[in-house]
GROMACS .gro file of C-alpha atoms in nm:
model
  431
    1MET     CA    1   4.627  11.884  11.323
    2PHE     CA    2   4.908  12.103  11.194
    3VAL     CA    3   4.721  12.154  10.861
    4ILE     CA    4   4.389  12.245  11.025
    5SER     CA    5   4.544  12.499  11.260
    6PHE     CA    6   4.738  12.666  10.982
    7GLN     CA    7   4.427  12.678  10.758
    8SER     CA    8   4.217  12.833  11.037
    9LEU     CA    9   4.473  13.108  11.090
   10LEU     CA   10   4.476  13.172  10.716
   11ASN     CA   11   4.094  13.208  10.706
   12ILE     CA   12   4.097  13.452  10.999
   13PHE     CA   13   4.366  13.658  10.827
   14LEU     CA   14   4.174  13.672  10.498
   15ASN     CA   15   3.839  13.751  10.663
   16MET     CA   16   3.994  14.046  10.846
   17PHE     CA   17   4.114  14.195  10.520
   18SER     CA   18   3.777  14.118  10.356
   19ASP     CA   19   3.587  14.313  10.625
   20CYS     CA   20   3.820  14.608  10.580
   21PHE     CA   21   3.760  14.618  10.207
   22LYS     CA   22   3.381  14.595  10.251
   23GLN     CA   23   3.384  14.913  10.459
   24ARG     CA   24   3.563  15.108  10.182
   25LYS     CA   25   3.345  15.323   9.955
   26ASP     CA   26   3.545  15.210   9.656
   27SER     CA   27   3.465  14.841   9.637
   28GLN     CA   28   3.710  14.773   9.353
   29PHE     CA   29   3.967  14.647   9.602
   30PHE     CA   30   3.712  14.413   9.749
   31HIS     CA   31   3.636  14.250   9.413
   32ILE     CA   32   4.003  14.218   9.330
   33PHE     CA   33   4.068  14.070   9.669
   34ASN     CA   34   3.790  13.811   9.628
   35ASP     CA   35   3.925  13.719   9.283
   36TYR     CA   36   4.262  13.632   9.429
   37ARG     CA   37   4.143  13.494   9.756
   38LEU     CA   38   4.087  13.143   9.620
   39ASN     CA   39   4.423  13.141   9.445
   40ILE     CA   40   4.599  13.246   9.765
   41LYS     CA   41   4.435  12.960   9.953
   42ILE     CA   42   4.547  12.713   9.686
   43LEU     CA   43   4.900  12.850   9.697
   44PHE     CA   44   4.926  12.828  10.075
   45SER     CA   45   4.775  12.479  10.078
   46SER     CA   46   5.034  12.364   9.825
   47LEU     CA   47   5.314  12.511  10.036
   48ILE     CA   48   5.182  12.329  10.342
   49ILE     CA   49   5.178  11.997  10.155
   50ILE     CA   50   5.537  12.049  10.035
   51MET     CA   51   5.649  12.133  10.390
   52LEU     CA   52   5.485  11.819  10.528
   53ILE     CA   53   5.645  11.596  10.263
   54THR     CA   54   5.989  11.746  10.332
   55TRP     CA   55   5.942  11.704  10.708
   56SER     CA   56   5.840  11.340  10.660
   57ILE     CA   57   6.146  11.259  10.449
   58PHE     CA   58   6.402  11.407  10.687
   59TYR     CA   59   6.247  11.316  11.021
   60VAL     CA   60   6.056  10.994  10.956
   61ILE     CA   61   6.162  10.804  10.644
   62ILE     CA   62   6.541  10.849  10.652
   63PRO     CA   63   6.593  10.780  11.026
   64ASN     CA   64   6.376  10.469  11.005
   65LYS     CA   65   6.569  10.343  10.703
   66THR     CA   66   6.904  10.384  10.880
   67SER     CA   67   6.777  10.215  11.191
   68THR     CA   68   6.644   9.919  10.992
   69THR     CA   69   6.976   9.872  10.813
   70THR     CA   70   7.170   9.870  11.137
   71THR     CA   71   6.933   9.626  11.300
   72ASN     CA   72   6.933   9.385  11.008
   73ASN     CA   73   7.312   9.379  10.978
   74TYR     CA   74   7.417   9.358  11.342
   75ASN     CA   75   7.103   9.282  11.545
   76GLY     CA   76   7.167   9.583  11.763
   77ILE     CA   77   7.527   9.479  11.845
   78ASP     CA   78   7.826   9.700  11.771
   79PRO     CA   79   7.995   9.518  11.477
   80PHE     CA   80   8.336   9.634  11.598
   81ASN     CA   81   8.289   9.525  11.958
   82THR     CA   82   8.548   9.255  12.029
   83ASN     CA   83   8.409   9.197  12.379
   84ASN     CA   84   8.098   9.021  12.253
   85PRO     CA   85   8.095   8.697  12.458
   86LEU     CA   86   7.899   8.516  12.188
   87GLU     CA   87   8.174   8.541  11.929
   88LYS     CA   88   8.552   8.569  11.916
   89LYS     CA   89   8.702   8.786  11.646
   90ILE     CA   90   9.057   8.835  11.531
   91HIS     CA   91   9.137   9.163  11.360
   92ILE     CA   92   9.389   9.197  11.079
   93VAL     CA   93   9.501   9.534  10.944
   94ILE     CA   94   9.649   9.559  10.594
   95LEU     CA   95   9.777   9.869  10.418
   96PHE     CA   96   9.664   9.856  10.054
   97ASP     CA   97   9.828  10.086   9.802
   98GLY     CA   98   9.724  10.026   9.442
   99ASP     CA   99   9.650   9.752   9.191
  100ARG     CA  100  10.003   9.607   9.187
  101GLY     CA  101   9.928   9.460   9.526
  102LEU     CA  102   9.598   9.291   9.432
  103GLN     CA  103   9.745   8.955   9.336
  104TYR     CA  104   9.976   8.945   9.637
  105LEU     CA  105   9.689   9.036   9.868
  106ASN     CA  106   9.466   8.769   9.718
  107SER     CA  107   9.734   8.504   9.766
  108LEU     CA  108   9.784   8.622  10.124
  109LEU     CA  109   9.410   8.581  10.188
  110LYS     CA  110   9.413   8.233  10.037
  111SER     CA  111   9.704   8.129  10.258
  112ILE     CA  112   9.521   8.260  10.565
  113PHE     CA  113   9.197   8.080  10.478
  114TYR     CA  114   9.371   7.758  10.372
  115TYR     CA  115   9.504   7.696  10.721
  116GLN     CA  116   9.185   7.791  10.902
  117ASN     CA  117   8.986   7.495  11.021
  118GLY     CA  118   8.718   7.375  10.779
  119ARG     CA  119   8.761   7.643  10.512
  120PHE     CA  120   8.934   7.455  10.230
  121ARG     CA  121   8.708   7.260   9.992
  122CYS     CA  122   8.904   6.937   9.983
  123ASP     CA  123   8.591   6.766   9.847
  124LEU     CA  124   8.626   6.946   9.513
  125LYS     CA  125   8.866   6.791   9.263
  126ALA     CA  126   8.925   7.128   9.099
  127CYS     CA  127   9.074   7.247   9.428
  128CYS     CA  128   9.322   6.961   9.462
  129LEU     CA  129   9.597   7.137   9.269
  130SER     CA  130   9.959   7.062   9.350
  131ASN     CA  131   9.964   6.922   9.706
  132PHE     CA  132   9.681   7.130   9.852
  133CYS     CA  133   9.465   6.827   9.934
  134ASP     CA  134   9.742   6.618  10.090
  135PRO     CA  135   9.659   6.711  10.452
  136PHE     CA  136   9.295   6.605  10.401
  137MET     CA  137   9.336   6.279  10.207
  138ASN     CA  138   9.201   6.046  10.477
  139ASP     CA  139   8.954   6.265  10.661
  140CYS     CA  140   8.823   6.523  10.417
  141GLN     CA  141   8.460   6.484  10.523
  142THR     CA  142   8.553   6.521  10.888
  143VAL     CA  143   8.740   6.840  10.810
  144MET     CA  144   8.459   6.969  10.590
  145ASN     CA  145   8.203   6.914  10.864
  146ASN     CA  146   8.422   7.082  11.124
  147VAL     CA  147   8.356   7.431  10.991
  148SER     CA  148   8.556   7.705  11.156
  149THR     CA  149   8.306   7.871  11.386
  150THR     CA  150   8.535   7.940  11.680
  151TYR     CA  151   8.634   8.284  11.553
  152THR     CA  152   8.560   8.536  11.282
  153THR     CA  153   8.838   8.694  11.078
  154VAL     CA  154   8.790   9.069  11.038
  155PHE     CA  155   9.003   9.257  10.786
  156HIS     CA  156   9.064   9.630  10.814
  157PHE     CA  157   9.207   9.779  10.496
  158LEU     CA  158   9.384  10.114  10.506
  159ILE     CA  159   9.319  10.265  10.162
  160THR     CA  160   9.556  10.526  10.018
  161THR     CA  161   9.367  10.632   9.701
  162ILE     CA  162   9.012  10.637   9.564
  163SER     CA  163   9.109  10.403   9.279
  164SER     CA  164   9.253  10.158   9.532
  165ASN     CA  165   8.918  10.155   9.709
  166SER     CA  166   8.723  10.043   9.400
  167GLN     CA  167   8.986   9.784   9.303
  168LEU     CA  168   8.990   9.632   9.648
  169LEU     CA  169   8.612   9.631   9.671
  170ASN     CA  170   8.591   9.433   9.347
  171LEU     CA  171   8.842   9.182   9.484
  172MET     CA  172   8.673   9.135   9.820
  173ASN     CA  173   8.334   9.090   9.653
  174THR     CA  174   8.471   8.772   9.493
  175TRP     CA  175   8.507   8.614   9.838
  176LYS     CA  176   8.188   8.439   9.948
  177ILE     CA  177   8.289   8.274  10.274
  178ARG     CA  178   8.148   8.254  10.623
  179ASN     CA  179   8.295   8.406  10.937
  180MET     CA  180   8.475   8.682  10.752
  181GLU     CA  181   8.422   9.059  10.756
  182TYR     CA  182   8.607   9.344  10.596
  183HIS     CA  183   8.609   9.721  10.642
  184PHE     CA  184   8.771  10.000  10.441
  185TYR     CA  185   8.930  10.316  10.579
  186SER     CA  186   9.005  10.603  10.343
  187CYS     CA  187   9.333  10.750  10.466
  188GLY     CA  188   9.387  11.040  10.227
  189ASP     CA  189   9.351  11.302  10.502
  190TYR     CA  190   9.607  11.127  10.721
  191LEU     CA  191   9.852  11.100  10.432
  192ALA     CA  192   9.820  11.473  10.367
  193ASP     CA  193   9.953  11.529  10.719
  194PHE     CA  194  10.269  11.329  10.638
  195TRP     CA  195  10.399  11.583  10.384
  196TRP     CA  196  10.694  11.670  10.607
  197ILE     CA  197  10.822  11.311  10.636
  198GLN     CA  198  11.112  11.236  10.398
  199SER     CA  199  11.146  10.861  10.348
  200LYS     CA  200  11.352  10.650  10.107
  201HIS     CA  201  11.109  10.363  10.149
  202SER     CA  202  10.961  10.254   9.815
  203SER     CA  203  10.615  10.353   9.942
  204GLY     CA  204  10.730  10.688  10.076
  205ALA     CA  205  10.556  10.799  10.394
  206LYS     CA  206  10.245  10.581  10.340
  207PRO     CA  207  10.359  10.305  10.580
  208PHE     CA  208  10.340  10.563  10.860
  209LEU     CA  209   9.968  10.484  10.857
  210LYS     CA  210  10.065  10.178  11.063
  211LEU     CA  211  10.161  10.413  11.344
  212MET     CA  212   9.815  10.575  11.320
  213ILE     CA  213   9.610  10.255  11.352
  214ALA     CA  214   9.507  10.330  11.711
  215THR     CA  215   9.356  10.656  11.582
  216ILE     CA  216   9.210  10.530  11.254
  217LEU     CA  217   9.028  10.222  11.385
  218PRO     CA  218   8.720  10.244  11.611
  219PRO     CA  219   8.801  10.262  11.984
  220THR     CA  220   8.614   9.936  12.047
  221ILE     CA  221   8.889   9.740  11.869
  222ASN     CA  222   9.151   9.655  12.129
  223LYS     CA  223   9.399   9.430  11.947
  224VAL     CA  224   9.510   9.384  11.586
  225ILE     CA  225   9.756   9.190  11.374
  226VAL     CA  226   9.921   9.412  11.113
  227LEU     CA  227  10.048   9.243  10.795
  228ASP     CA  228  10.229   9.355  10.482
  229ILE     CA  229  10.073   9.216  10.163
  230ASP     CA  230  10.388   9.035  10.041
  231ILE     CA  231  10.336   8.754  10.291
  232LEU     CA  232  10.221   8.391  10.294
  233LEU     CA  233  10.100   8.201  10.599
  234ASN     CA  234  10.224   7.849  10.668
  235THR     CA  235   9.996   7.775  10.964
  236ASP     CA  236   9.673   7.897  11.123
  237ILE     CA  237   9.694   8.268  11.202
  238ILE     CA  238   9.506   8.209  11.528
  239GLU     CA  239   9.841   8.090  11.666
  240LEU     CA  240   9.986   8.435  11.607
  241TRP     CA  241   9.681   8.601  11.762
  242ASN     CA  242   9.721   8.386  12.073
  243HIS     CA  243  10.056   8.553  12.141
  244PHE     CA  244   9.854   8.842  12.284
  245ASP     CA  245   9.792   8.610  12.580
  246TYR     CA  246  10.165   8.622  12.657
  247PHE     CA  247  10.187   9.001  12.669
  248GLU     CA  248  10.288   9.135  13.009
  249GLU     CA  249  10.109   9.436  13.154
  250THR     CA  250  10.339   9.697  12.999
  251GLN     CA  251  10.389   9.526  12.662
  252SER     CA  252  10.185   9.680  12.382
  253ILE     CA  253  10.378   9.608  12.058
  254GLY     CA  254  10.472   9.262  11.931
  255ILE     CA  255  10.735   9.245  11.658
  256GLY     CA  256  10.994   9.000  11.519
  257LEU     CA  257  11.369   9.042  11.474
  258GLU     CA  258  11.508   9.203  11.161
  259GLN     CA  259  11.701   8.942  10.962
  260ASN     CA  260  11.899   9.173  10.733
  261PRO     CA  261  12.233   9.287  10.885
  262TYR     CA  262  12.219   9.611  10.686
  263PHE     CA  263  11.949   9.745  10.916
  264GLN     CA  264  12.195   9.771  11.204
  265LYS     CA  265  12.396  10.022  11.001
  266VAL     CA  266  12.078  10.217  10.935
  267MET     CA  267  12.000  10.246  11.304
  268THR     CA  268  12.351  10.336  11.421
  269LYS     CA  269  12.329  10.647  11.202
  270LEU     CA  270  12.015  10.751  11.388
  271ASP     CA  271  12.132  10.652  11.736
  272SER     CA  272  12.504  10.619  11.815
  273ASN     CA  273  12.420  10.398  12.115
  274TRP     CA  274  12.227  10.150  11.902
  275LYS     CA  275  12.273   9.780  11.981
  276GLY     CA  276  12.113   9.466  11.843
  277TYR     CA  277  11.948   9.343  11.523
  278GLY     CA  278  11.645   9.567  11.542
  279TYR     CA  279  11.295   9.464  11.440
  280ASN     CA  280  11.101   9.426  11.117
  281ASN     CA  281  10.763   9.599  11.074
  282GLY     CA  282  10.618   9.350  10.824
  283VAL     CA  283  10.431   9.172  11.103
  284LEU     CA  284  10.303   9.351  11.412
  285LEU     CA  285  10.086   9.273  11.710
  286LEU     CA  286   9.938   9.598  11.840
  287HIS     CA  287   9.754   9.612  12.172
  288LEU     CA  288   9.557   9.923  12.082
  289SER     CA  289   9.390   9.981  12.417
  290LYS     CA  290   9.732  10.007  12.582
  291ILE     CA  291   9.869  10.228  12.306
  292ARG     CA  292   9.570  10.462  12.336
  293SER     CA  293   9.642  10.508  12.707
  294THR     CA  294   9.972  10.681  12.616
  295ASN     CA  295  10.061  10.994  12.421
  296TRP     CA  296  10.143  10.770  12.128
  297ASN     CA  297  10.098  11.012  11.838
  298GLN     CA  298  10.306  11.276  12.011
  299LEU     CA  299  10.575  11.017  12.086
  300TRP     CA  300  10.623  10.887  11.732
  301MET     CA  301  10.598  11.234  11.578
  302ASN     CA  302  10.866  11.371  11.810
  303LYS     CA  303  11.092  11.075  11.731
  304THR     CA  304  11.038  11.132  11.359
  305LYS     CA  305  11.120  11.503  11.380
  306ARG     CA  306  11.442  11.433  11.571
  307ALA     CA  307  11.548  11.163  11.325
  308LEU     CA  308  11.484  11.392  11.029
  309ALA     CA  309  11.668  11.677  11.198
  310LYS     CA  310  11.969  11.450  11.243
  311GLN     CA  311  11.979  11.278  10.903
  312GLY     CA  312  11.731  11.459  10.677
  313TYR     CA  313  11.555  11.139  10.569
  314LEU     CA  314  11.449  10.793  10.686
  315THR     CA  315  11.587  10.480  10.522
  316THR     CA  316  11.315  10.226  10.603
  317GLY     CA  317  11.040  10.471  10.688
  318GLU     CA  318  10.823  10.399  10.989
  319GLN     CA  319  11.041  10.098  11.080
  320ASP     CA  320  11.322  10.338  11.172
  321ILE     CA  321  11.090  10.525  11.407
  322LEU     CA  322  10.930  10.222  11.571
  323ASN     CA  323  11.276  10.081  11.642
  324LEU     CA  324  11.389  10.407  11.800
  325ILE     CA  325  11.082  10.400  12.026
  326LEU     CA  326  11.125  10.036  12.129
  327PHE     CA  327  11.498  10.085  12.186
  328GLU     CA  328  11.422  10.360  12.438
  329PHE     CA  329  11.103  10.215  12.587
  330LYS     CA  330  11.188   9.846  12.600
  331TYR     CA  331  10.904   9.771  12.839
  332MET     CA  332  10.659   9.820  12.547
  333LEU     CA  333  10.822   9.543  12.342
  334TYR     CA  334  10.702   9.186  12.305
  335GLU     CA  335  10.934   8.986  12.079
  336ILE     CA  336  10.746   8.758  11.841
  337PRO     CA  337  10.931   8.430  11.764
  338CYS     CA  338  11.136   8.478  11.449
  339GLU     CA  339  10.958   8.203  11.253
  340TRP     CA  340  10.656   8.436  11.243
  341ASN     CA  341  10.842   8.670  11.008
  342ILE     CA  342  11.092   8.488  10.787
  343GLN     CA  343  11.229   8.768  10.571
  344LEU     CA  344  11.361   8.721  10.219
  345SER     CA  345  11.509   9.062  10.143
  346ASP     CA  346  11.832   9.083   9.947
  347GLY     CA  347  12.108   9.017  10.201
  348SER     CA  348  11.893   8.852  10.469
  349ASP     CA  349  12.093   8.621  10.696
  350GLU     CA  350  11.922   8.283  10.719
  351GLN     CA  351  12.123   8.205  11.035
  352ARG     CA  352  11.928   8.469  11.225
  353CYS     CA  353  11.625   8.241  11.203
  354PRO     CA  354  11.723   7.901  11.057
  355VAL     CA  355  11.432   7.708  10.905
  356SER     CA  356  11.354   7.436  10.655
  357TRP     CA  357  11.027   7.434  10.458
  358LEU     CA  358  10.898   7.079  10.422
  359THR     CA  359  10.583   6.970  10.245
  360TYR     CA  360  10.300   6.815  10.444
  361ALA     CA  361  10.390   6.469  10.310
  362GLU     CA  362  10.747   6.507  10.436
  363LEU     CA  363  10.632   6.633  10.774
  364LYS     CA  364  10.395   6.339  10.811
  365LYS     CA  365  10.676   6.101  10.712
  366ARG     CA  366  10.880   6.242  11.002
  367ASN     CA  367  10.581   6.225  11.237
  368TYR     CA  368  10.591   6.606  11.246
  369ALA     CA  369  10.923   6.604  11.433
  370THR     CA  370  11.189   6.807  11.252
  371ILE     CA  371  11.550   6.898  11.319
  372VAL     CA  372  11.504   7.252  11.193
  373LYS     CA  373  11.209   7.480  11.273
  374GLN     CA  374  10.939   7.531  11.011
  375PRO     CA  375  10.841   7.882  10.901
  376LYS     CA  376  10.501   7.996  11.020
  377LEU     CA  377  10.491   8.314  10.811
  378ILE     CA  378  10.713   8.406  10.517
  379HIS     CA  379  10.770   8.767  10.414
  380ILE     CA  380  10.918   8.830  10.069
  381ASN     CA  381  11.033   9.186  10.139
  382HIS     CA  382  11.268   9.167   9.842
  383HIS     CA  383  11.263   9.443   9.580
  384ILE     CA  384  11.214   9.169   9.318
  385LYS     CA  385  10.867   9.025   9.374
  386PRO     CA  386  10.735   8.686   9.255
  387ASP     CA  387  10.555   8.836   8.955
  388ASP     CA  388  10.889   8.982   8.843
  389VAL     CA  389  11.047   8.636   8.819
  390LYS     CA  390  11.050   8.528   8.455
  391ALA     CA  391  11.143   8.162   8.502
  392LYS     CA  392  10.838   7.948   8.432
  393TYR     CA  393  10.957   7.651   8.636
  394ILE     CA  394  11.143   7.663   8.964
  395PRO     CA  395  11.258   7.324   9.094
  396THR     CA  396  11.186   7.284   9.466
  397GLU     CA  397  11.206   6.905   9.516
  398TYR     CA  398  11.521   6.928   9.725
  399ILE     CA  399  11.378   7.213   9.931
  400ASP     CA  400  11.049   7.028   9.983
  401GLN     CA  401  11.218   6.714  10.116
  402SER     CA  402  11.527   6.832  10.305
  403ASP     CA  403  11.518   6.903  10.676
  404VAL     CA  404  11.820   7.132  10.661
  405ILE     CA  405  11.871   7.504  10.706
  406LEU     CA  406  11.768   7.668  10.381
  407LYS     CA  407  11.964   7.951  10.229
  408GLN     CA  408  11.795   8.281  10.150
  409TRP     CA  409  11.773   8.208   9.776
  410GLU     CA  410  11.624   7.862   9.845
  411LEU     CA  411  11.355   8.014  10.064
  412TYR     CA  412  11.294   8.272   9.793
  413ASP     CA  413  11.246   8.002   9.528
  414LYS     CA  414  11.010   7.808   9.752
  415PHE     CA  415  10.805   8.122   9.820
  416VAL     CA  416  10.769   8.194   9.447
  417SER     CA  417  10.661   7.834   9.386
  418VAL     CA  418  10.399   7.834   9.662
  419TYR     CA  419  10.278   8.180   9.562
  420ARG     CA  420  10.219   8.060   9.205
  421GLN     CA  421  10.021   7.764   9.334
  422TYR     CA  422   9.794   7.996   9.530
  423THR     CA  423   9.734   8.218   9.226
  424LYS     CA  424   9.589   7.914   9.045
  425LEU     CA  425   9.358   7.827   9.333
  426HIS     CA  426   9.008   7.970   9.282
  427GLU     CA  427   8.824   8.161   9.555
  428SER     CA  428   8.541   7.904   9.537
  429CYS     CA  429   8.781   7.652   9.696
  430PHE     CA  430   8.712   7.815  10.032
  431GLN     CA  431   8.398   7.836  10.243
   0.00000   0.00000   0.00000
């Protein structure tokens, strides 16, 4: 219809000019006009066709394509909506900063998946390295058939550089497992706003992205676990997620005690009234919907400016600031049990959270009753990481079998040993 109407108007326009030229005594203009009349029609027709094609692309083809993609992926349901009654999701946020962290991140993922119900392929001999298959010796088929469908694990990666994005994408594409999603967030613009923050943390001001999670993530995500990458799980992470159920109405931030005495000295320089151990930011439970109901960004920025005005720099980065906030606004704090963040930094005091670290065989031998608590999550926040350890063999027999309080260096050795076992475990060992 659009083409016919436009063509009719064109004919009327041309006929008017034709009649005018016929009335002129000098008919040269009329002949010239008739010579070009056909060409003008062809030109205008071509322009009309081009306009229609362009209109179709922008208003028909592209919108339909987008709509189809959304429908196929999510069946019309917001993929970030955690209130979907048909499916429970747990959300894990991880700050990723470069290729050095790839191996640690991959081992962290393996430790998470290993303890999730029905993920580990105990039916494959190639996966039965070290003692990985010990918990499934008698009932592997039962475990294999009991696939974890009770919840989906959703990873949210905060990316600091473009190169980090491609590296992480390659890694995550190697994981072919069910009930797992991952999303990337490019944080370059946020980092540019941190130029004024002076931090002695090895990662500079980048960890301040943790304080921006409520802003960075979609508003439909209400709760998240935040993990550093130098961590291994020793139980199902759903247990940590369930601590949200214990939050009181005013509590919005879950965090475990700092286990290095040095941190107390750090905080007394920032606040002369400081008391207590303080808290470690390696593991966080953030109730985002509660945080969003406050002037959170203004709060942490003001605290940061005051701390910098007093000292000129921050020693542990965003951990300094979060501790200052929780020290003043204690009603926001939920204290996570210490075994959910066993820290292995140089100088950590094992007496602040005494644990042993028994193998499954030893636990079964004791009917799972131990004298000393077992670690649920181990955080090697030491400046010397496992890949920096040159020793090819680290004996852990005594550590594996002794239900006694382990010293910091014993926990460190055990972490390195377990980490190396995970690096040898292929991604195909999980489903």
